Coordinates of C-alpha atoms in Angstrom, one line a residue:
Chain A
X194 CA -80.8 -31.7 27.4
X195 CA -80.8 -28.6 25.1
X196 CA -77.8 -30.0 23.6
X197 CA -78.9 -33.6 22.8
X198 CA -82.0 -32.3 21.5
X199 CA -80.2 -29.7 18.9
X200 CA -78.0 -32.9 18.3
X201 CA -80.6 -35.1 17.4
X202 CA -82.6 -33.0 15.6
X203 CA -81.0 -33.8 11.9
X204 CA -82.4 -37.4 13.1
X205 CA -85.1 -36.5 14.2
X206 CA -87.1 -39.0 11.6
X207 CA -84.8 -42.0 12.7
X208 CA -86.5 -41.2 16.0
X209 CA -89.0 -44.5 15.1
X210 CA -86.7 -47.0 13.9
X211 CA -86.1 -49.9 16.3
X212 CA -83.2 -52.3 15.7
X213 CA -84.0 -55.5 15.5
X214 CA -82.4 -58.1 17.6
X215 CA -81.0 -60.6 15.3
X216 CA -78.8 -58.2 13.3
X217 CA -75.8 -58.5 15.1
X218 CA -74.1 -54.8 16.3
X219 CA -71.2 -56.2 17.6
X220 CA -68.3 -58.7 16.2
X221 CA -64.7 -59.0 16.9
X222 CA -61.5 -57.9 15.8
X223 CA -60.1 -61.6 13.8
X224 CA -59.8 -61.7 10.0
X225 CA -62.9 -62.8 8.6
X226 CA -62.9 -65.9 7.1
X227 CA -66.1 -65.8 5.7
X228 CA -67.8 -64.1 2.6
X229 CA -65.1 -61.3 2.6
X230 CA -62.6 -63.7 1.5
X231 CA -63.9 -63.3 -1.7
X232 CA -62.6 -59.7 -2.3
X233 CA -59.3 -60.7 -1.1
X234 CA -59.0 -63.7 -4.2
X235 CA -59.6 -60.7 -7.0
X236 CA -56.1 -59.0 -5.3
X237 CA -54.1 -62.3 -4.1
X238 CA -52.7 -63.9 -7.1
X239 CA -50.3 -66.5 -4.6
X240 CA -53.3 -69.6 -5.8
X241 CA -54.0 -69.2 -9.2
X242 CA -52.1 -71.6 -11.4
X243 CA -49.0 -70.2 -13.1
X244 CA -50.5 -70.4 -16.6
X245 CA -53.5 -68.3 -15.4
X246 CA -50.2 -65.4 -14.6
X247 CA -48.6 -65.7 -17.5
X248 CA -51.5 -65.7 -19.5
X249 CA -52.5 -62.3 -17.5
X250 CA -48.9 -61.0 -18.8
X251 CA -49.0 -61.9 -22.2
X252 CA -52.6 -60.3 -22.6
X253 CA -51.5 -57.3 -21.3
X254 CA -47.6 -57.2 -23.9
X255 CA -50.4 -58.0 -26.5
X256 CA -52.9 -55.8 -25.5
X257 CA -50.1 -52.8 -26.0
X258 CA -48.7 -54.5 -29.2
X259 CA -52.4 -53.2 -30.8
X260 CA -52.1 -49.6 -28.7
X261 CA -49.0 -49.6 -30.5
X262 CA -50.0 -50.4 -34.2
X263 CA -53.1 -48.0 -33.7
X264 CA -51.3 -45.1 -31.8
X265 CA -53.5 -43.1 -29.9
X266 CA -53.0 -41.7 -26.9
X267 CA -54.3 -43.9 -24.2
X268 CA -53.9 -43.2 -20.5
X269 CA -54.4 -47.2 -19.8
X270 CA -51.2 -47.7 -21.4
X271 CA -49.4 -45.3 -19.8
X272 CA -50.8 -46.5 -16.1
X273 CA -49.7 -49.7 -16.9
X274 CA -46.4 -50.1 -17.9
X275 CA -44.1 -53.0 -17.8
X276 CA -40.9 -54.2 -19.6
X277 CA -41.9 -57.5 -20.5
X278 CA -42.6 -56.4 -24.6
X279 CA -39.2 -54.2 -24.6
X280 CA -37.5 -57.3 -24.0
X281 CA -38.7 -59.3 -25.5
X282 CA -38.5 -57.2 -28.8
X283 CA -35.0 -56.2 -28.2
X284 CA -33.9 -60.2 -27.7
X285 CA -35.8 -60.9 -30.8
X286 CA -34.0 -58.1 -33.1
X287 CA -31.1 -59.3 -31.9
X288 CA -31.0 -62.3 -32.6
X289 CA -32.4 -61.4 -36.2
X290 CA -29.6 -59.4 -36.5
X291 CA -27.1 -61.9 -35.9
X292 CA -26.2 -64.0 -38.5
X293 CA -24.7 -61.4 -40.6
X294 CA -21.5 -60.4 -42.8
X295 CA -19.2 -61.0 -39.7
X296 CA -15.3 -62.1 -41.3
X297 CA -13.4 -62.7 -38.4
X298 CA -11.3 -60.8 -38.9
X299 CA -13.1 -57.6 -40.9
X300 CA -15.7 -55.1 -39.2
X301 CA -19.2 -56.1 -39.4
X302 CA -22.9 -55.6 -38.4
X303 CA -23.7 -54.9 -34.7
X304 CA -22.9 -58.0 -32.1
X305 CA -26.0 -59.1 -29.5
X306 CA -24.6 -57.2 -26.6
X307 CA -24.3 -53.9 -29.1
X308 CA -28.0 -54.1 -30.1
X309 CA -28.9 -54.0 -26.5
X310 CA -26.7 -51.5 -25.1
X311 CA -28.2 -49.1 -28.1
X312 CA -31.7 -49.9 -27.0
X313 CA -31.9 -49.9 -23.5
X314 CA -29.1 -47.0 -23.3
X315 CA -30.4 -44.7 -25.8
X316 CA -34.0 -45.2 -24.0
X317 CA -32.6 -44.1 -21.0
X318 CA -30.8 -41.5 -22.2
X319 CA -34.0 -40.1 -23.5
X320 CA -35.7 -40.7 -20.9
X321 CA -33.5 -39.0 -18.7
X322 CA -33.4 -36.2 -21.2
X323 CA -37.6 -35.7 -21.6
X324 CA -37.2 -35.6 -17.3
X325 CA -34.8 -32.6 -17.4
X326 CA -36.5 -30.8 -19.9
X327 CA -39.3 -31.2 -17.5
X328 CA -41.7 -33.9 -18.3
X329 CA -44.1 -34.8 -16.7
X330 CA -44.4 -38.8 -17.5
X331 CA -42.3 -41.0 -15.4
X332 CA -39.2 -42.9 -15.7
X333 CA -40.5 -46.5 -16.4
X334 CA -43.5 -45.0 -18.4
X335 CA -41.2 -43.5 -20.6
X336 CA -38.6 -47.0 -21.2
X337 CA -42.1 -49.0 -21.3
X338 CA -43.6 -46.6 -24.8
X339 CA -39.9 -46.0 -26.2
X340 CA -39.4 -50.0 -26.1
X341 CA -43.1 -51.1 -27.2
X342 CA -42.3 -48.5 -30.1
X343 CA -39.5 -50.7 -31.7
X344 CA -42.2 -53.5 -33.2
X345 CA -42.6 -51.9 -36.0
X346 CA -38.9 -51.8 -36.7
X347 CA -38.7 -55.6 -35.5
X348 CA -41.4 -56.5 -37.7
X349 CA -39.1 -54.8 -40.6
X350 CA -36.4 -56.9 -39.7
X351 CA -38.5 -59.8 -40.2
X352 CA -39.5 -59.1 -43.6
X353 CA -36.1 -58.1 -44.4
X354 CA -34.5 -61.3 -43.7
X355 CA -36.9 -63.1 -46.1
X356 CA -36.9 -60.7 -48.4
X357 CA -32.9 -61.4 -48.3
X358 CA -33.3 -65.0 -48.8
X359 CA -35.1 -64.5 -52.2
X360 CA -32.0 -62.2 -53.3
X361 CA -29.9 -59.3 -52.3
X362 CA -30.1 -57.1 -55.5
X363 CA -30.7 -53.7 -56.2
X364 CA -34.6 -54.8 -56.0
X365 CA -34.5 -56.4 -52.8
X366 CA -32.5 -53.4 -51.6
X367 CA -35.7 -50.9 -52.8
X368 CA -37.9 -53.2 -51.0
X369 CA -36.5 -52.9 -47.9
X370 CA -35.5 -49.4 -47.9
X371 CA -39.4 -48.7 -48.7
X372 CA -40.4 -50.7 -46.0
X373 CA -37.7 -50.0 -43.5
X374 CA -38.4 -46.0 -43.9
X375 CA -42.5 -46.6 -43.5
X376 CA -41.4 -48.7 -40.2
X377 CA -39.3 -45.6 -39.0
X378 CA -42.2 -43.5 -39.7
X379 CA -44.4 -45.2 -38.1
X380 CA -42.2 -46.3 -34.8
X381 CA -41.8 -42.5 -34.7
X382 CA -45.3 -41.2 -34.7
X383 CA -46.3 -44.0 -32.2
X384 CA -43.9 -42.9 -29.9
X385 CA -44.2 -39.0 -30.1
X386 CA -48.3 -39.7 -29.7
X387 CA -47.3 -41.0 -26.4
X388 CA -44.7 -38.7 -25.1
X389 CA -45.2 -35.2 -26.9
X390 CA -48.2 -34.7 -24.8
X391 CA -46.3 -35.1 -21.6
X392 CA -44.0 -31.9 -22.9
X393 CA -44.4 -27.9 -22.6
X394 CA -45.2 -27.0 -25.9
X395 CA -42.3 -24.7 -26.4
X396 CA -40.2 -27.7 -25.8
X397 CA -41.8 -30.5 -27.9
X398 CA -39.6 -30.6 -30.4
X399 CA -36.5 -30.8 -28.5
X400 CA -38.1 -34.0 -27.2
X401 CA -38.7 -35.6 -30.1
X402 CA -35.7 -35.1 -31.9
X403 CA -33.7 -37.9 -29.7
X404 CA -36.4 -39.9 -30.9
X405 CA -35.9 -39.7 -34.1
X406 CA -32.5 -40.0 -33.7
X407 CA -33.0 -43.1 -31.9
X408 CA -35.3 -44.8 -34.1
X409 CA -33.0 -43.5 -37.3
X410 CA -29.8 -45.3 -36.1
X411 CA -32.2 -48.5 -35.1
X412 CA -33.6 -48.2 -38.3
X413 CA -29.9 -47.7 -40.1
X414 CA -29.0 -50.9 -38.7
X415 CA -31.8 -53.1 -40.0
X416 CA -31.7 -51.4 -43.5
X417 CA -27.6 -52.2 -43.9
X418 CA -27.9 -56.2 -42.5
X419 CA -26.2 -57.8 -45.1
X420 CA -26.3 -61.7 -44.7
X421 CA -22.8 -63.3 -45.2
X422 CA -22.8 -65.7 -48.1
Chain B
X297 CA -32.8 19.6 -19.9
X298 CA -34.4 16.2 -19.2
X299 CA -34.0 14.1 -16.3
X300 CA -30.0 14.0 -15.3
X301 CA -27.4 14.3 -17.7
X302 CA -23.9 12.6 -17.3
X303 CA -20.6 13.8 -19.0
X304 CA -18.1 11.2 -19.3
X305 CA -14.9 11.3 -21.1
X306 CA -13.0 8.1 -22.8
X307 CA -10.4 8.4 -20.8
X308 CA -10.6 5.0 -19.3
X309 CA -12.6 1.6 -19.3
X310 CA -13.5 2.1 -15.8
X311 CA -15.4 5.1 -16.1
X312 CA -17.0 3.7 -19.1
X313 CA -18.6 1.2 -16.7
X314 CA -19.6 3.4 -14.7
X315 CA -21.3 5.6 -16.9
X316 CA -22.8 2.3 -18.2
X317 CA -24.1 1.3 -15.0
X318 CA -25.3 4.9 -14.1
X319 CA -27.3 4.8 -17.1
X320 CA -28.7 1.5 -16.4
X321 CA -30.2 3.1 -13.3
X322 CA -31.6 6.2 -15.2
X323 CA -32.1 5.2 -18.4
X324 CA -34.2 9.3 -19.2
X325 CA -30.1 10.1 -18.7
X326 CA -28.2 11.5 -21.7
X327 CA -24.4 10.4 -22.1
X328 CA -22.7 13.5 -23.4
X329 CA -19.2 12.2 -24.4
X330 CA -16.6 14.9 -24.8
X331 CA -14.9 13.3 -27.6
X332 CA -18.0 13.6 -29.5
X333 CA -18.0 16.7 -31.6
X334 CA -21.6 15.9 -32.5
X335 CA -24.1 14.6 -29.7
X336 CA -26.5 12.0 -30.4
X337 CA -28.1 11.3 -27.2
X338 CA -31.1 9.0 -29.0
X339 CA -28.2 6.9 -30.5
X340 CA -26.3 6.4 -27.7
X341 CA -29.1 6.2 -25.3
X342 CA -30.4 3.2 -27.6
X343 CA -27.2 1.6 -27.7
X344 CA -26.1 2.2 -23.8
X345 CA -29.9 0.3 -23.0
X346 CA -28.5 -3.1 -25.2
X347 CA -25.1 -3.2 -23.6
X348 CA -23.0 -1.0 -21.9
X349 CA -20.7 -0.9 -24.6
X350 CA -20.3 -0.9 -28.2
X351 CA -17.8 -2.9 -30.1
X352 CA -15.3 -2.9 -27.8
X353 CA -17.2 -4.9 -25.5
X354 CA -16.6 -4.8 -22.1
X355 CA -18.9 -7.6 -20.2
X356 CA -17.7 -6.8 -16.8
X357 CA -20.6 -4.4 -16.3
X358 CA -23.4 -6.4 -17.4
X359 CA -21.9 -9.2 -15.8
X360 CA -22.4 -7.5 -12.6
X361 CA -25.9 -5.9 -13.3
X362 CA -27.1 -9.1 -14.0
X363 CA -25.9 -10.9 -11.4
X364 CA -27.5 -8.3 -8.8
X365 CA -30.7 -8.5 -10.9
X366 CA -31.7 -11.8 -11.6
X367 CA -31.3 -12.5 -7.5
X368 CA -29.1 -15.7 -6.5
X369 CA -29.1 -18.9 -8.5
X370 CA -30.0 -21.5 -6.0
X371 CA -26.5 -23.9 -5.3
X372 CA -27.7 -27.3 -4.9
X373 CA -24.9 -29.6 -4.7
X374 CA -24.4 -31.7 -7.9
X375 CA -25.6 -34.9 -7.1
X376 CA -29.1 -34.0 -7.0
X377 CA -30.9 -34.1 -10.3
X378 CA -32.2 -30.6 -10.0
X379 CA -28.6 -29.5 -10.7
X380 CA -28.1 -30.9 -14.0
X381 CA -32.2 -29.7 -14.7
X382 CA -30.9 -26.0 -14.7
X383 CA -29.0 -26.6 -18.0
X384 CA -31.9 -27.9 -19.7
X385 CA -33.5 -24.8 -18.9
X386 CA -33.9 -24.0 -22.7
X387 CA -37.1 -23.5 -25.3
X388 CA -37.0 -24.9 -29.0
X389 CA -36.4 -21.6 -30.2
X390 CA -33.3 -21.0 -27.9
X391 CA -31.6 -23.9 -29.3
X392 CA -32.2 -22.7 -32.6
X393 CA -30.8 -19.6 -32.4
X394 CA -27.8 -21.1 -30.7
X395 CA -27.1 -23.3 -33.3
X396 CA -27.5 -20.7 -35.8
X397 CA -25.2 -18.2 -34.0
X398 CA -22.6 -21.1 -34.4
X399 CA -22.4 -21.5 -38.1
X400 CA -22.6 -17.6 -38.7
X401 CA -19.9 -16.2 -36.7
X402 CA -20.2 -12.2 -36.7
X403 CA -16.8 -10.2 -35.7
X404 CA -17.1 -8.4 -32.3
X405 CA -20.1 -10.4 -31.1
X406 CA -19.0 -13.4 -28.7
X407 CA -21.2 -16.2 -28.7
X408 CA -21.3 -16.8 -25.1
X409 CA -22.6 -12.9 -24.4
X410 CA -24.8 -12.9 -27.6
X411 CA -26.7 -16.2 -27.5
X412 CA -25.8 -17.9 -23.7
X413 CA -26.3 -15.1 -22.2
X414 CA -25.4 -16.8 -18.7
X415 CA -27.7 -19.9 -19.7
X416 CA -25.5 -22.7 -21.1
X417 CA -27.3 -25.2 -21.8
X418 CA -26.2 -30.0 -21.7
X419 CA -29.4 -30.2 -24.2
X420 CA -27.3 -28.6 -27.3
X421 CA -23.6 -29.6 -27.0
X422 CA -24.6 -33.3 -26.0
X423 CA -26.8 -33.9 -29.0
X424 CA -25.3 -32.5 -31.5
X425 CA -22.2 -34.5 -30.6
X426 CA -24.3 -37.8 -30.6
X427 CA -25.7 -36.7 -33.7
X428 CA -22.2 -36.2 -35.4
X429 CA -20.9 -39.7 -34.1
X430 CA -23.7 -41.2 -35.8
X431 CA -23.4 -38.9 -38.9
X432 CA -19.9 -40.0 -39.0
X433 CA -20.2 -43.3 -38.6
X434 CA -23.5 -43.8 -41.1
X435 CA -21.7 -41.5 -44.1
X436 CA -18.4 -43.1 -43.8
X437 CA -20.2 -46.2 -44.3
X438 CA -22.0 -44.8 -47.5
X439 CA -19.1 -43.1 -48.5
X440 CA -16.9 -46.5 -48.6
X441 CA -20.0 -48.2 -50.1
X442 CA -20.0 -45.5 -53.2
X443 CA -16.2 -45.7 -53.4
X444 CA -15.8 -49.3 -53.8
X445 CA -19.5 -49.6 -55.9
X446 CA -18.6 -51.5 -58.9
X447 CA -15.7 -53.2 -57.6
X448 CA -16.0 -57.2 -57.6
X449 CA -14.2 -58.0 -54.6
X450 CA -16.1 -55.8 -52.6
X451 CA -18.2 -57.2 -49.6
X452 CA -20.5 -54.9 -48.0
X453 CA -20.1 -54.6 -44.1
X454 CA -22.2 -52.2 -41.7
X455 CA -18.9 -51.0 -40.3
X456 CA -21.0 -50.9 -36.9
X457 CA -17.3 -50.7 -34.6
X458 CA -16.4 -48.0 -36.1
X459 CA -19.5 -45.8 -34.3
X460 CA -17.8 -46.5 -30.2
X461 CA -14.2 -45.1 -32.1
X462 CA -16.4 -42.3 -33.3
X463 CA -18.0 -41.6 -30.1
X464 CA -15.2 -41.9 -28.3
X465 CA -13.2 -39.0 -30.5
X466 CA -15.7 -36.8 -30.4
X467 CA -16.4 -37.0 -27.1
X468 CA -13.3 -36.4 -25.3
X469 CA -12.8 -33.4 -27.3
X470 CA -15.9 -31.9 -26.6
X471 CA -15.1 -32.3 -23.1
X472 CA -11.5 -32.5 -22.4
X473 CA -10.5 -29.9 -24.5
X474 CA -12.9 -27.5 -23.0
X475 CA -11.7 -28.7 -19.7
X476 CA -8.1 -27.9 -20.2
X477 CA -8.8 -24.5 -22.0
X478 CA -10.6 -23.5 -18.7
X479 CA -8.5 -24.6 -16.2
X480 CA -5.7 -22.5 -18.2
X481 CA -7.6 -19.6 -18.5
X482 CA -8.4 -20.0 -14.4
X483 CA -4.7 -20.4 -13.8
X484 CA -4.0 -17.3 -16.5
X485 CA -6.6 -15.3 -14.6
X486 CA -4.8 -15.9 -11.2
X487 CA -1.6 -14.0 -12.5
X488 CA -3.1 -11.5 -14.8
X489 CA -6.2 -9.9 -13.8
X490 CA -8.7 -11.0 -16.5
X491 CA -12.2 -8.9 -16.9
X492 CA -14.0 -11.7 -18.8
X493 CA -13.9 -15.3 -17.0
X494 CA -16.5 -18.5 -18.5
X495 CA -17.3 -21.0 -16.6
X496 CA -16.7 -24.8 -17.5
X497 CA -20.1 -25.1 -18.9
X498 CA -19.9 -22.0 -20.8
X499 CA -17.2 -23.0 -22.8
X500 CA -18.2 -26.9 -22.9
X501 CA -21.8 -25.0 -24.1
X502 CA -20.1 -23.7 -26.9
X503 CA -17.1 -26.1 -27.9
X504 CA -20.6 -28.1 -28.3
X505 CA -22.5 -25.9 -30.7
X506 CA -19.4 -25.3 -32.2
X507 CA -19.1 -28.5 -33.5
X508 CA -22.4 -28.3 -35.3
X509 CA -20.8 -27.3 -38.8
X510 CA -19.6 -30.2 -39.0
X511 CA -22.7 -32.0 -39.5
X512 CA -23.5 -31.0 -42.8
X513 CA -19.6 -31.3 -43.7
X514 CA -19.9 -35.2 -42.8
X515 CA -23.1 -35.8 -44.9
X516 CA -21.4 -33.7 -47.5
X517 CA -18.5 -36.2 -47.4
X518 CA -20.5 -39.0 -48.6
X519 CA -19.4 -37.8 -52.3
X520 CA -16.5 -39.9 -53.1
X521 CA -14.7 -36.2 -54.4
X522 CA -11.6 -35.3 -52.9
X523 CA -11.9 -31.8 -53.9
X524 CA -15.3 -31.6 -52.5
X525 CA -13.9 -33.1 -49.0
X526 CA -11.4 -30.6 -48.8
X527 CA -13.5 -27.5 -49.7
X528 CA -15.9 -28.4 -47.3
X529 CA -13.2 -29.0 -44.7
X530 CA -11.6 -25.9 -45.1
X531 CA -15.0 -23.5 -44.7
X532 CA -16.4 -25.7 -42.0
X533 CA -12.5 -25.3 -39.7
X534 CA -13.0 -21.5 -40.9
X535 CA -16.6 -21.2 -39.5
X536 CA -15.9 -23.1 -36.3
X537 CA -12.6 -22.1 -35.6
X538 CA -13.9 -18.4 -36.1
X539 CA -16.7 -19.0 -33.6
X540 CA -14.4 -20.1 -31.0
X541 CA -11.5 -17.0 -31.6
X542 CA -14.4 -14.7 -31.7
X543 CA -15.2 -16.0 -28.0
X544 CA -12.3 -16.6 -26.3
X545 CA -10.4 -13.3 -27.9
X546 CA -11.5 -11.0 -25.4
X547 CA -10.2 -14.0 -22.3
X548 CA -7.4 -13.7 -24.0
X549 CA -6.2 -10.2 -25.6
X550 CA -4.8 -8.8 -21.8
X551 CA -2.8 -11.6 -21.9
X552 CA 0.9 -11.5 -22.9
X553 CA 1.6 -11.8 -26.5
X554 CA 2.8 -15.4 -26.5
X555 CA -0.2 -16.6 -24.5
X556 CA -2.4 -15.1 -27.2
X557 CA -0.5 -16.9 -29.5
X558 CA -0.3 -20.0 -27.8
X559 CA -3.8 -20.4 -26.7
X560 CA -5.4 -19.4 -30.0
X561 CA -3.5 -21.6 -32.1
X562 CA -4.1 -24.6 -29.8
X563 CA -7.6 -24.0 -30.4
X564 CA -7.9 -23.3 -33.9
X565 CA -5.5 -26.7 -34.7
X566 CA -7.1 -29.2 -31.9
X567 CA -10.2 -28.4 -33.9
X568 CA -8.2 -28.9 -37.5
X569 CA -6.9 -32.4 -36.0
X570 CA -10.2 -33.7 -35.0
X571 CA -11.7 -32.4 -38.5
X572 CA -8.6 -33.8 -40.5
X573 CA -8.1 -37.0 -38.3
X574 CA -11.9 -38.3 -38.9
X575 CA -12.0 -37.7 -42.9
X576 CA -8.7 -39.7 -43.0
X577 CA -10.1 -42.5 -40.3
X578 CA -13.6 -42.5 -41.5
X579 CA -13.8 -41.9 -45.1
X580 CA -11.5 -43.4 -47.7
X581 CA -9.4 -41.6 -50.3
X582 CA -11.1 -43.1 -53.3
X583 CA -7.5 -44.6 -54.5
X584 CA -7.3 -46.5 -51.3
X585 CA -8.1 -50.1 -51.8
X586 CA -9.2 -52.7 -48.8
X587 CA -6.8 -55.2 -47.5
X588 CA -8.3 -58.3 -49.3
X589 CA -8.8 -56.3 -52.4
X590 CA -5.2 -55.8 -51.8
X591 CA -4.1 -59.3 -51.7
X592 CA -7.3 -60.8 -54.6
X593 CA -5.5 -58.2 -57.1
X594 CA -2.2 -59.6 -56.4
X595 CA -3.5 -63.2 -57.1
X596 CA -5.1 -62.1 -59.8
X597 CA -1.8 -61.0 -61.3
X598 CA 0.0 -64.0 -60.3
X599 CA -2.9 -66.5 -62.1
X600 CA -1.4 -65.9 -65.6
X601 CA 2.1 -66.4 -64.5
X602 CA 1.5 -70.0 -63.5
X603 CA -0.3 -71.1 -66.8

């Protein structure tokens, strides 16, 4: 007895309360069918229509185009990654890229299959090289900021193709390397506000410089697209 | 007297080491070298705490002492990715002074003992080659553009095959080359007993850095000046190919006299071939004219024959 009584002193004041009969203190083991089911809808996606998901998708792809036209560092970002925006950036600045000064039987500008072997290889390769210098972000992370990074370079390309159509002279050529260069820049800052952070600090800048480099050639081969006549 | 004092004599390199190692362990000690008319225990004390030996140096000895000291390097077998993460084991400032060690080469001091100092490094010799392919292929594309500026048969092209042939040059030296030179030296050091032996990354490490000269030299390139091509050439295969004899000299200088020959030459003109071979692939003479320039000059010439 002296044991239940030290026991049941901390509830001592619950001494009073009754249970009343009606609240039911025993069930059984069967899913519930009944109000729970409404948590389970927020996490089961298998009903909604298909427009509802792809809507969800392209929210998100947008809602990291804006992260990535006002860089700051934003852990959302990073949580969420996906791969839909890197491709569909890389199919759209390759197929911007086509089209170009291609003889059949001269060199030209960069086939389709070039533009994404560059961009999904050198992303990996950079990936892989921020991991053994000891990173701390993660593999897809890293593929998902390096990829988003490219629309400012894509949006370049754009405006270099129309800026071709009114003329390819020495004036459309200062135009786009003006605006090719500020894309660079700003492609490059987006991405190192992402994954500098995720660095030692004595090791930042061997980080970054595959960045650079990476953006610089992407960057190169938008600048020199030359349409063929 | 303070603390113990050791007498050696010159008489051989293994006593040297082993007055090097003995003042390693004592380093109050005072070398007293007979030769020596005047002793300068500060001096020597000084220099015997940086290396066992001067000039003439002898690596064996550190080798050892730091082998003992820094414990056992875990061996974890190389398919796991904490096996290529041990030669990224480098800081900004390391790479830095790597690179600079490889465009300043210094008579006597190796670059593997000065600057790797048993840490080679993937980080340096990998990006600097990517960096060069991409250097090559972007200036010899400028470089063909200024040539040919003015010209009115001239159509601009990207030249964008032209970086996998790049890549693909520059790469296999930087890696088969070194592989070759080491499994001769391995096969060199199983007849002759060799005191210096690098390992494959060692001399991939710096084959790598040496190759960083040339980046400059390919940007430098863009000029459409012969004379300035060549200058360039020539100081950049002098600085590089000094940085690799300063290296591998003391692999080599036990060796027979032919070897030496043999093996330094081989280095010194594999590295003149790959210089030489990309000005000539990549970058246009400026009297070299295209294939349909070619062909629209010789129609041009044939026009007033016809009227």
């Amino acid at each position: 007895m002296a044991a239940s009584d030290e026991a049941s002193r901390p509830f001592a004041g619950l001494s009073d309360v009754s249970i009343s009969d009606d609240i039911a203190v025993e069930g059984d083991i069967s899913v519930p069918v009944g109000p729970s089911a409404r948590r389970d809808d927020e996490f089961s996606t298998l009903d909604e229509p298909v427009r509802e998901t792809v809507l969800r998708d392209l929210r998100a792809v947008g809602k990291k185009f804006v992260h990535v036209l006002y860089p700051k560092r934003s852990a959302a970002l990073l949580r969420d990654w996906d791969l839909w925006g890197p491709l569909l950036l890389c199919v759209t600045l390759a197929l911007l890229l086509q089209g170009g000064a291609a003889d059949s039987d001269y060199q030209g500008g960069p086939q389709f299959a070039e533009v994404f072997v560059i961009v999904w290889f050198g992303s990996i390769i950079i990936t892989l090289n921020s991991k053994l210098l000891g990173g701390t972000i993660s593999f897809f992370q890293s593929l998902c900021v390096l990829g988003y990074c490219i629309l400012p370079l894509t949006a370049a390309m754009a405006v270099c193709r129309i800026v071709l159509v009114a003329g390819s002279g020495p004036v459309s050529f200062a135009v786009r390397l003006a605006v090719v260069t500020a894309s660079f820049g700003w492609s490059t800052f987006a991405s190192t506000a992402f994954l500098a952070d995720s660095q030692p600090a004595n090791r930042k800048a061997l980080v970054v410089y595959p960045v650079f480099l990476f953006y610089f050639v992407i960057g190169w081969m938008v600048l020199t697209f030359s349409p063929s006549q | 007297p303070h603390g113990s004092e050791i007498i050696t004599g010159f008489g051989s390199l293994s006593e040297f080491e082993e007055a090097g190692n003995l003042l390693e362990a004592n380093r109050d000690a005072t070398t007293i070298s007979i030769e020596d008319d005047e002793i300068k225990p500060e001096k020597q004390r000084q220099a015997a705490a940086f290396s066992p030996a001067g000039e003439d140096e002898d690596p064996l000895a550190s080798d050892d002492k730091t082998e003992l000291l820094s414990g056992q390097k875990k061996s974890v077998p190389f398919w796991t990715f904490e096996y290529y993460q041990r030669f990224f084991d480098v800081e900004t400032h390391h790479v830095k002074e790597r690179i600079i060690g490889s465009v300043l080469p210094w008579p006597g001091k190796n670059f593997i003992h000065t600057h790797l100092r048993r840490n080679p490094d993937l980080y340096g010799p990998f990006w600097i080659c990517t960096t060069l392919v991409f250097a090559i292929a972007i200036s010899g594309n400028l470089a063909n553009f200024l040539t040919h500026l003015g010209k009115p048969n001239y159509k601009y092209t990207p030249e964008f095959q032209k970086v996998t042939i790049a890549a693909t040059a520059i790469f296999s030296y930087a890696w088969f080359v070194p592989l070759a030179l080491w499994g001769f030296l391995l096969w060199r050091n199983n007849k002759i007993m060799n005191l210096v032996s690098y390992s494959f990354m060692e001399i991939a490490c710096v084959y790598g850095y040496s190759l960083f000269i040339y980046i400059p030299t390919v940007v430098l390139w863009i000029l459409p000046y012969e004379w300035l091509r060549w200058c360039t050439i020539v100081v950049a295969l002098f600085l590089s190919g000094s940085v690799l004899g300063t290296t591998f000299w003391p692999a080599v200088r036990d060796d027979h006299p032919k070897v030496i020959i043999a093996i330094m030459s081989s280095i010194v003109v594999l590295n003149a071939l790959l210089a030489v071979g990309c000005k000539t692939y990549f970058f246009s003479k400026p009297e070299d004219l295209l294939p349909g320039e070619l062909s629209s000059a010789t129609e041009v010439t044939k026009a007033p024959h016809t009227t």
